[in-house]
Short mmCIF file of N, CA and C in Angstrom, two decimals:
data_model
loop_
_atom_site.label_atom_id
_atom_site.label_comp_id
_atom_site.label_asym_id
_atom_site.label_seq_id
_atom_site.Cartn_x
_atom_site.Cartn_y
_atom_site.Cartn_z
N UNK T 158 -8.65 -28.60 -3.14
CA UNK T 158 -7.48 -27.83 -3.52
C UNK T 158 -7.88 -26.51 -4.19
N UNK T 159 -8.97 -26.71 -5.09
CA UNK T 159 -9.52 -25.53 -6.09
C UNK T 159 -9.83 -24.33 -4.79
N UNK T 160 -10.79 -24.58 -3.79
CA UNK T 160 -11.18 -23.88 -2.36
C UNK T 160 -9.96 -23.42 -1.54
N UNK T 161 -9.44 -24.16 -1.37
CA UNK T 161 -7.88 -23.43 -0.45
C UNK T 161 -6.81 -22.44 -1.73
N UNK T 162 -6.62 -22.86 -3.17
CA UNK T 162 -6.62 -21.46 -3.91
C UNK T 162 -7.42 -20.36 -3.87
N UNK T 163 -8.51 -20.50 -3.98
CA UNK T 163 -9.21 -19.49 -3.75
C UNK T 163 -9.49 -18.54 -2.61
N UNK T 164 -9.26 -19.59 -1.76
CA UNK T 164 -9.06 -18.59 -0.53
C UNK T 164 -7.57 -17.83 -0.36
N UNK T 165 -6.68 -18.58 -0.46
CA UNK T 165 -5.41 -18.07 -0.34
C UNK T 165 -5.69 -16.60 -1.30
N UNK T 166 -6.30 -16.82 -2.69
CA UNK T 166 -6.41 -15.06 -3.22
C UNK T 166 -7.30 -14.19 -2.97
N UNK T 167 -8.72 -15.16 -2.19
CA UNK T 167 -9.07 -13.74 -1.24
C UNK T 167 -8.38 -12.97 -0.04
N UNK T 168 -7.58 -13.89 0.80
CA UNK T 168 -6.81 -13.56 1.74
C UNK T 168 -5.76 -12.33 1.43
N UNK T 169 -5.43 -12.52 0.07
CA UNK T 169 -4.09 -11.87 -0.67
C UNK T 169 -5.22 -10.33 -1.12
N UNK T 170 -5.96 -10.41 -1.46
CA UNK T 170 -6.91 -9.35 -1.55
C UNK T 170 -7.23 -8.61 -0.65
N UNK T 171 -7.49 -9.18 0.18
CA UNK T 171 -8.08 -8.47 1.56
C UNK T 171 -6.88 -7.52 1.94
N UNK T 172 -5.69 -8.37 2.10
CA UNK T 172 -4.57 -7.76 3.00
C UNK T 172 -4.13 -6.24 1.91
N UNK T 173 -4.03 -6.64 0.17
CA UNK T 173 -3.99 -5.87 -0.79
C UNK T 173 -5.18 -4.41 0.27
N UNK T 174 -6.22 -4.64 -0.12
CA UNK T 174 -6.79 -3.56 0.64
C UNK T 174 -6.62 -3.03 1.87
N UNK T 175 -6.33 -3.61 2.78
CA UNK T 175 -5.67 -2.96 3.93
C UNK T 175 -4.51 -2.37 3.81
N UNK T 176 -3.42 -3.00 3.19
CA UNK T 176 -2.10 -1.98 2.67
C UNK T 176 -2.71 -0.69 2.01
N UNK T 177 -3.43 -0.76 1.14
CA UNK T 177 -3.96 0.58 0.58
C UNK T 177 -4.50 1.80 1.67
N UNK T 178 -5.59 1.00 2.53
CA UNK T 178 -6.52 1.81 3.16
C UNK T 178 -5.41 2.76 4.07
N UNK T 179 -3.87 1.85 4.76
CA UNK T 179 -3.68 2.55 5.76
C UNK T 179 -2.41 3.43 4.87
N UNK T 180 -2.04 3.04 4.00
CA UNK T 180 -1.03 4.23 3.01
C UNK T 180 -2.26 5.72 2.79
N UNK T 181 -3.23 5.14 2.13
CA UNK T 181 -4.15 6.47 2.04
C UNK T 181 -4.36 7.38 3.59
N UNK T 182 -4.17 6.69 4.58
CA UNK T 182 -4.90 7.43 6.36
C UNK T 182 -3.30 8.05 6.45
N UNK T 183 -2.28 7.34 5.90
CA UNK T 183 -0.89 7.89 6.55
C UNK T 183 -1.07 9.62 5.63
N UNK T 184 -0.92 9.35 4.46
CA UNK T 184 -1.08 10.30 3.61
C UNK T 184 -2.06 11.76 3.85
N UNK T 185 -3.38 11.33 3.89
CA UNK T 185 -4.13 12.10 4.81
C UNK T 185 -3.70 12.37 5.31
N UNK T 186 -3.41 11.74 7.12
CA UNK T 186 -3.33 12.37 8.00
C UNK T 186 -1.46 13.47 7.96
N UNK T 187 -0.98 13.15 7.08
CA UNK T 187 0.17 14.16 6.96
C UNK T 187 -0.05 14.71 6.05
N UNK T 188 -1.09 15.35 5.09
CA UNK T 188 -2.15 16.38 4.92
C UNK T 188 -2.10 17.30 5.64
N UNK T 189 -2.98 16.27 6.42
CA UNK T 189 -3.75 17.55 7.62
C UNK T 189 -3.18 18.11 8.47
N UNK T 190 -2.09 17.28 8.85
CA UNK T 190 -1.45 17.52 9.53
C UNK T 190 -0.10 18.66 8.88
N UNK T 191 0.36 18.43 7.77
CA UNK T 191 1.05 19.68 7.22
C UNK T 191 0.33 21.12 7.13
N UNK T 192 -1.32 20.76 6.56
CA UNK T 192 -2.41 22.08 6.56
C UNK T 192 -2.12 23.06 7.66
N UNK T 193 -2.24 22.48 8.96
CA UNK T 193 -2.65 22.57 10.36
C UNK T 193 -0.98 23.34 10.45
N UNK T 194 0.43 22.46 10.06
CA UNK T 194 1.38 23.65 10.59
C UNK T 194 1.57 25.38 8.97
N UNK T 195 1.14 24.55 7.89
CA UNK T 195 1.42 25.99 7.43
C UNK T 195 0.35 26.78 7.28
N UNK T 196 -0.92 26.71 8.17
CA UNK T 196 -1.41 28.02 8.76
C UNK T 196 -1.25 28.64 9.49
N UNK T 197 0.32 28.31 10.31
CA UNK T 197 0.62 29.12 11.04
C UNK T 197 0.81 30.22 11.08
N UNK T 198 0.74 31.64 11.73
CA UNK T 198 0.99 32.65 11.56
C UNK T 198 2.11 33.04 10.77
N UNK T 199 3.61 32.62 11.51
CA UNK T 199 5.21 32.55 10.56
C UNK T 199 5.52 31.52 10.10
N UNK T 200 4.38 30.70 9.42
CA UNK T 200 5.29 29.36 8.62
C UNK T 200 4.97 29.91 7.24
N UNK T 201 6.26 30.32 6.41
CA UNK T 201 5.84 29.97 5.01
C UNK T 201 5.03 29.06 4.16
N UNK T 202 4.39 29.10 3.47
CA UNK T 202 3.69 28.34 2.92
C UNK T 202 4.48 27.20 2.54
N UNK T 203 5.58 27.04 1.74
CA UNK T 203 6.03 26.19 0.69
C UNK T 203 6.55 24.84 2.28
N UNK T 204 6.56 25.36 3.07
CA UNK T 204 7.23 24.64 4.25
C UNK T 204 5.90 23.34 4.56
N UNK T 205 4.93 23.62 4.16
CA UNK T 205 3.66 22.86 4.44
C UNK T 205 3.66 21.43 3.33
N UNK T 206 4.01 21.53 2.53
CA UNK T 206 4.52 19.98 1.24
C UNK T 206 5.38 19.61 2.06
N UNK T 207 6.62 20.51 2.13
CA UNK T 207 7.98 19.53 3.04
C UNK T 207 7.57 18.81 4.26
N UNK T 208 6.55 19.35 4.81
CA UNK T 208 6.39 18.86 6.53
C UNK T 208 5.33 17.37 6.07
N UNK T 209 4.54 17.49 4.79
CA UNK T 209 3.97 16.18 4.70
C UNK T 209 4.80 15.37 4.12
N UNK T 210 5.93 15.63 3.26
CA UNK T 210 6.99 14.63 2.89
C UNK T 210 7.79 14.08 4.07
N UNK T 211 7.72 14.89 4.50
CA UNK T 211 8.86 14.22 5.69
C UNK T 211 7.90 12.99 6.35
N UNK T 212 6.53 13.39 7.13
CA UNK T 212 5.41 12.26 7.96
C UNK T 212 5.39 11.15 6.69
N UNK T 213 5.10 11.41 5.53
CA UNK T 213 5.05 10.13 4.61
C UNK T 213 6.23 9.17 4.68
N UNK T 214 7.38 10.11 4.80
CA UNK T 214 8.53 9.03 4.60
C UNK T 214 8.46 8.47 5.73
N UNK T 215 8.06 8.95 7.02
CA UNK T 215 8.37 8.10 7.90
C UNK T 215 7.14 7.02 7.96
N UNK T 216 6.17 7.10 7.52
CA UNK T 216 5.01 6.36 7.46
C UNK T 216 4.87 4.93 6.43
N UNK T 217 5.27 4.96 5.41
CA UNK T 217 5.94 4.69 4.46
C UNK T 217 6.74 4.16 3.90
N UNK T 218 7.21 2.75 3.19
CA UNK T 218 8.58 2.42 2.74
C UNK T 218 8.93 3.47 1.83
N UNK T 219 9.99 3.82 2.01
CA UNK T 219 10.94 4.66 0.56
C UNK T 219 10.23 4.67 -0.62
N UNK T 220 10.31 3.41 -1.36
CA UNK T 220 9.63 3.76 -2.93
C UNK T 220 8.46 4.26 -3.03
N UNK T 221 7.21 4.03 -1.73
CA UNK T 221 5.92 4.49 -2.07
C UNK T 221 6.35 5.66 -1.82
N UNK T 222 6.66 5.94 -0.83
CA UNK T 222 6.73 7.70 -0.05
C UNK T 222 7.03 8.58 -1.37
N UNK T 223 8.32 7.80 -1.77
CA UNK T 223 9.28 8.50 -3.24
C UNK T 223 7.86 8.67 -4.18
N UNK T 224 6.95 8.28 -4.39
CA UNK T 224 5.63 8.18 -5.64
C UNK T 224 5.01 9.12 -5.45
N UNK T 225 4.87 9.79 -4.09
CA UNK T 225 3.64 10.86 -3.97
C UNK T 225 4.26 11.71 -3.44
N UNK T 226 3.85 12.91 -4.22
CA UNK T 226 4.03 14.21 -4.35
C UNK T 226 3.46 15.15 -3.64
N UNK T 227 3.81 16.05 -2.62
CA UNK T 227 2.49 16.82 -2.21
C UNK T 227 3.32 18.79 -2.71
N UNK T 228 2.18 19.07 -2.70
CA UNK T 228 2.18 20.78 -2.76
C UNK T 228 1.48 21.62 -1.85
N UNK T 229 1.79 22.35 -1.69
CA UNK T 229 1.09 23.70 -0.79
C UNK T 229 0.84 25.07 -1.39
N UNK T 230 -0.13 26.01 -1.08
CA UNK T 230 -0.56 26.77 -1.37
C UNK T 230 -1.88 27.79 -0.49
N UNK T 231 -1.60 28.87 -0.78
CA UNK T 231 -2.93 29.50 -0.06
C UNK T 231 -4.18 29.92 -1.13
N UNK T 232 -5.15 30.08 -0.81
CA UNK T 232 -6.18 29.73 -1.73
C UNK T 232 -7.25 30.48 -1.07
N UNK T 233 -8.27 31.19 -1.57
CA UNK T 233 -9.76 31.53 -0.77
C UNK T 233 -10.99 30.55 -1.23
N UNK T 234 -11.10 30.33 0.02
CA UNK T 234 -12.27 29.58 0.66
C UNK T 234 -13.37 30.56 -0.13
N UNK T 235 -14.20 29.39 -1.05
CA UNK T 235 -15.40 30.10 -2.07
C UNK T 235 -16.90 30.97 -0.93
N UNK T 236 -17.08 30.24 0.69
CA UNK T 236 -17.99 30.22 1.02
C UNK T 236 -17.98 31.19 2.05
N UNK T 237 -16.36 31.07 2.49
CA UNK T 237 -16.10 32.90 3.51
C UNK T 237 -15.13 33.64 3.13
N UNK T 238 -14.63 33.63 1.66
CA UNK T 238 -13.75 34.64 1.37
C UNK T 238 -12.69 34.54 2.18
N UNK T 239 -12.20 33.61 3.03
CA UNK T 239 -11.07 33.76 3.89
C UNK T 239 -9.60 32.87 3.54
N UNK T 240 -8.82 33.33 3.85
CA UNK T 240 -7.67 32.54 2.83
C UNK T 240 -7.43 31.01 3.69
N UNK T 241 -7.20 30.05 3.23
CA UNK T 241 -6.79 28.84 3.60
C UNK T 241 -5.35 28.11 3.64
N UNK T 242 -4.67 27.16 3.87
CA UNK T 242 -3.54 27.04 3.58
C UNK T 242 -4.50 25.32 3.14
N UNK T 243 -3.94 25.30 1.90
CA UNK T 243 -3.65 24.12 1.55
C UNK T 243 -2.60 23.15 1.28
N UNK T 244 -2.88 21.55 1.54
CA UNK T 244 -2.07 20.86 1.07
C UNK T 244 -2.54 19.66 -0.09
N UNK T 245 -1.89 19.02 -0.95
CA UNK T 245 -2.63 18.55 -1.92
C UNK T 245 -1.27 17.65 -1.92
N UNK T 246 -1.75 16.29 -1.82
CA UNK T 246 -0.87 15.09 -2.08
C UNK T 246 -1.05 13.93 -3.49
N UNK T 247 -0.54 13.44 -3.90
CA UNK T 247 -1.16 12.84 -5.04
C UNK T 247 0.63 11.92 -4.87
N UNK T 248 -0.03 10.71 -5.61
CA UNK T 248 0.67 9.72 -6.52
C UNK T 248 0.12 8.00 -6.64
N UNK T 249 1.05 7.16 -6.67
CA UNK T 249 0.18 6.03 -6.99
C UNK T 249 1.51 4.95 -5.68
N UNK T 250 0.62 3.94 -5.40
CA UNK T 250 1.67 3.15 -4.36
C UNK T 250 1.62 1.49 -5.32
N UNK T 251 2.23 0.83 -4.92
CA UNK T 251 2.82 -0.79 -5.73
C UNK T 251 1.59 -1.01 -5.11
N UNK T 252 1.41 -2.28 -5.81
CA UNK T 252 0.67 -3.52 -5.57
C UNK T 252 1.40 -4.74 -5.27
N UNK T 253 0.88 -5.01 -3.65
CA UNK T 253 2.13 -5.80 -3.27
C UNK T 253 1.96 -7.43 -3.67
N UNK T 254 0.42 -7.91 -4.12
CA UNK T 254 -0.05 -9.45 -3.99
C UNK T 254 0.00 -9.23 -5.65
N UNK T 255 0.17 -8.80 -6.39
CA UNK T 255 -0.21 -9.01 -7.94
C UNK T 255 0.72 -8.93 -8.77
N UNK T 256 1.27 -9.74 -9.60
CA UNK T 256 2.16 -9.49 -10.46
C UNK T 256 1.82 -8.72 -11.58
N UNK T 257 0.58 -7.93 -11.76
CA UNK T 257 -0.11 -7.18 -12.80
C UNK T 257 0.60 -5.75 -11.70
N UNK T 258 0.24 -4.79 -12.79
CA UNK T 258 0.72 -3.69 -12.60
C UNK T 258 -0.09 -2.27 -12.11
N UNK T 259 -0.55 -2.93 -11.41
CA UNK T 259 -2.29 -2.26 -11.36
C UNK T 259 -2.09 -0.78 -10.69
N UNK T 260 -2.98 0.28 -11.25
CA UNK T 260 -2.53 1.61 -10.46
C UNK T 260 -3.12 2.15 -9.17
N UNK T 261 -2.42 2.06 -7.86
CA UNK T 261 -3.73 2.67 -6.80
C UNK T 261 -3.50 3.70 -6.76
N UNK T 262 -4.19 4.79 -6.93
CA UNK T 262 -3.76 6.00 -7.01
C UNK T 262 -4.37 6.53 -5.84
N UNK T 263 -3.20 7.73 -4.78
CA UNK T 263 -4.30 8.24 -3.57
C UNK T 263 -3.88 9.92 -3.93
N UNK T 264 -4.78 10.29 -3.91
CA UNK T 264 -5.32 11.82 -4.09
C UNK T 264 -6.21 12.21 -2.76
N UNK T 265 -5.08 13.37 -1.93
CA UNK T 265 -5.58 13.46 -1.08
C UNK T 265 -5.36 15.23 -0.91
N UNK T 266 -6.22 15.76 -0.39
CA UNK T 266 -6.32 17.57 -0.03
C UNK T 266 -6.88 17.63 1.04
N UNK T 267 -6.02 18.58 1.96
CA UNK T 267 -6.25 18.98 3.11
C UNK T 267 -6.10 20.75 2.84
N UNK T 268 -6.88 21.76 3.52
CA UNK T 268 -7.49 23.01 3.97
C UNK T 268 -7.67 23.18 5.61
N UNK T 269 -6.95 24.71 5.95
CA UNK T 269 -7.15 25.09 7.34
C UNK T 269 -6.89 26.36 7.11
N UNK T 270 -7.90 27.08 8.17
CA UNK T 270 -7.88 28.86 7.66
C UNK T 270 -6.79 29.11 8.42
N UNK T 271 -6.10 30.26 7.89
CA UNK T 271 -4.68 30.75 7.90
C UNK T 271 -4.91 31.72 9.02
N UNK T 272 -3.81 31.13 9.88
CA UNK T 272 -3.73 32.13 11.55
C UNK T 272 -3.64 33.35 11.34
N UNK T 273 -4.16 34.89 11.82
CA UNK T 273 -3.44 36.19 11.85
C UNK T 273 -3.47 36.78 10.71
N UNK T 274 -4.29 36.32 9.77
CA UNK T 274 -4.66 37.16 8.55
C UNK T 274 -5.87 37.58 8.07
N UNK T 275 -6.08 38.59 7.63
CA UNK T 275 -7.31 39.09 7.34
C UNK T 275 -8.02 38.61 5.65
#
């Protein structure tokens, strides 16, 4: 009995980490994927957070999506002086197997050089 508890909370662990791994790839990849549209030539910058809020929510149940925050901004690249569009996501998602309150926090930044500018 002691062995089939124990497994049952590695099982609950494991899956704990896979919920994490693929909230962090959703997040990322609507990053990069926001980076990628506000370097567009005519996309305002501030339009590049909204376009990763929107992929999170759909990626996402509601309350996590609602936790993380993203921003946008243009910025120069330290190594070619060339401007970038960034996106920068941050917040923390539940813990779905633990009745502790534990924080996963995903911090994620995405960069793409900005179309048509010098």
């Amino acid at each position: 009995m002691l062995v089939a508890t124990l497994l049952v909370l590695l099982l609950l662990a494991v899956l704990e980490v896979a919920v994490y791994f693929y909230a962090r790839n959703v997040v990322a990849a609507s990053a990069a994927d926001a980076a990628r549209f506000a370097a567009s030539e005519d996309v305002p910058i501030a339009l590049g957070a909204r376009r990763a809020q929107q992929f999170i929510a759909e990626g996402l149940d509601g309350a996590d999506a609602r936790a993380i925050t993203c921003r946008s901004s243009v910025e120069i690249d330290a190594e070619s002086g060339l401007a970038v569009s960034v996106v920068r996501c941050r917040g923390r998602i539940r813990v779905l197997f633990s009745p502790l309150p534990l924080p996963l926090v995903i911090d994620v930044r995405s960069s793409v050089l900005r179309e048509g500018r010098r």
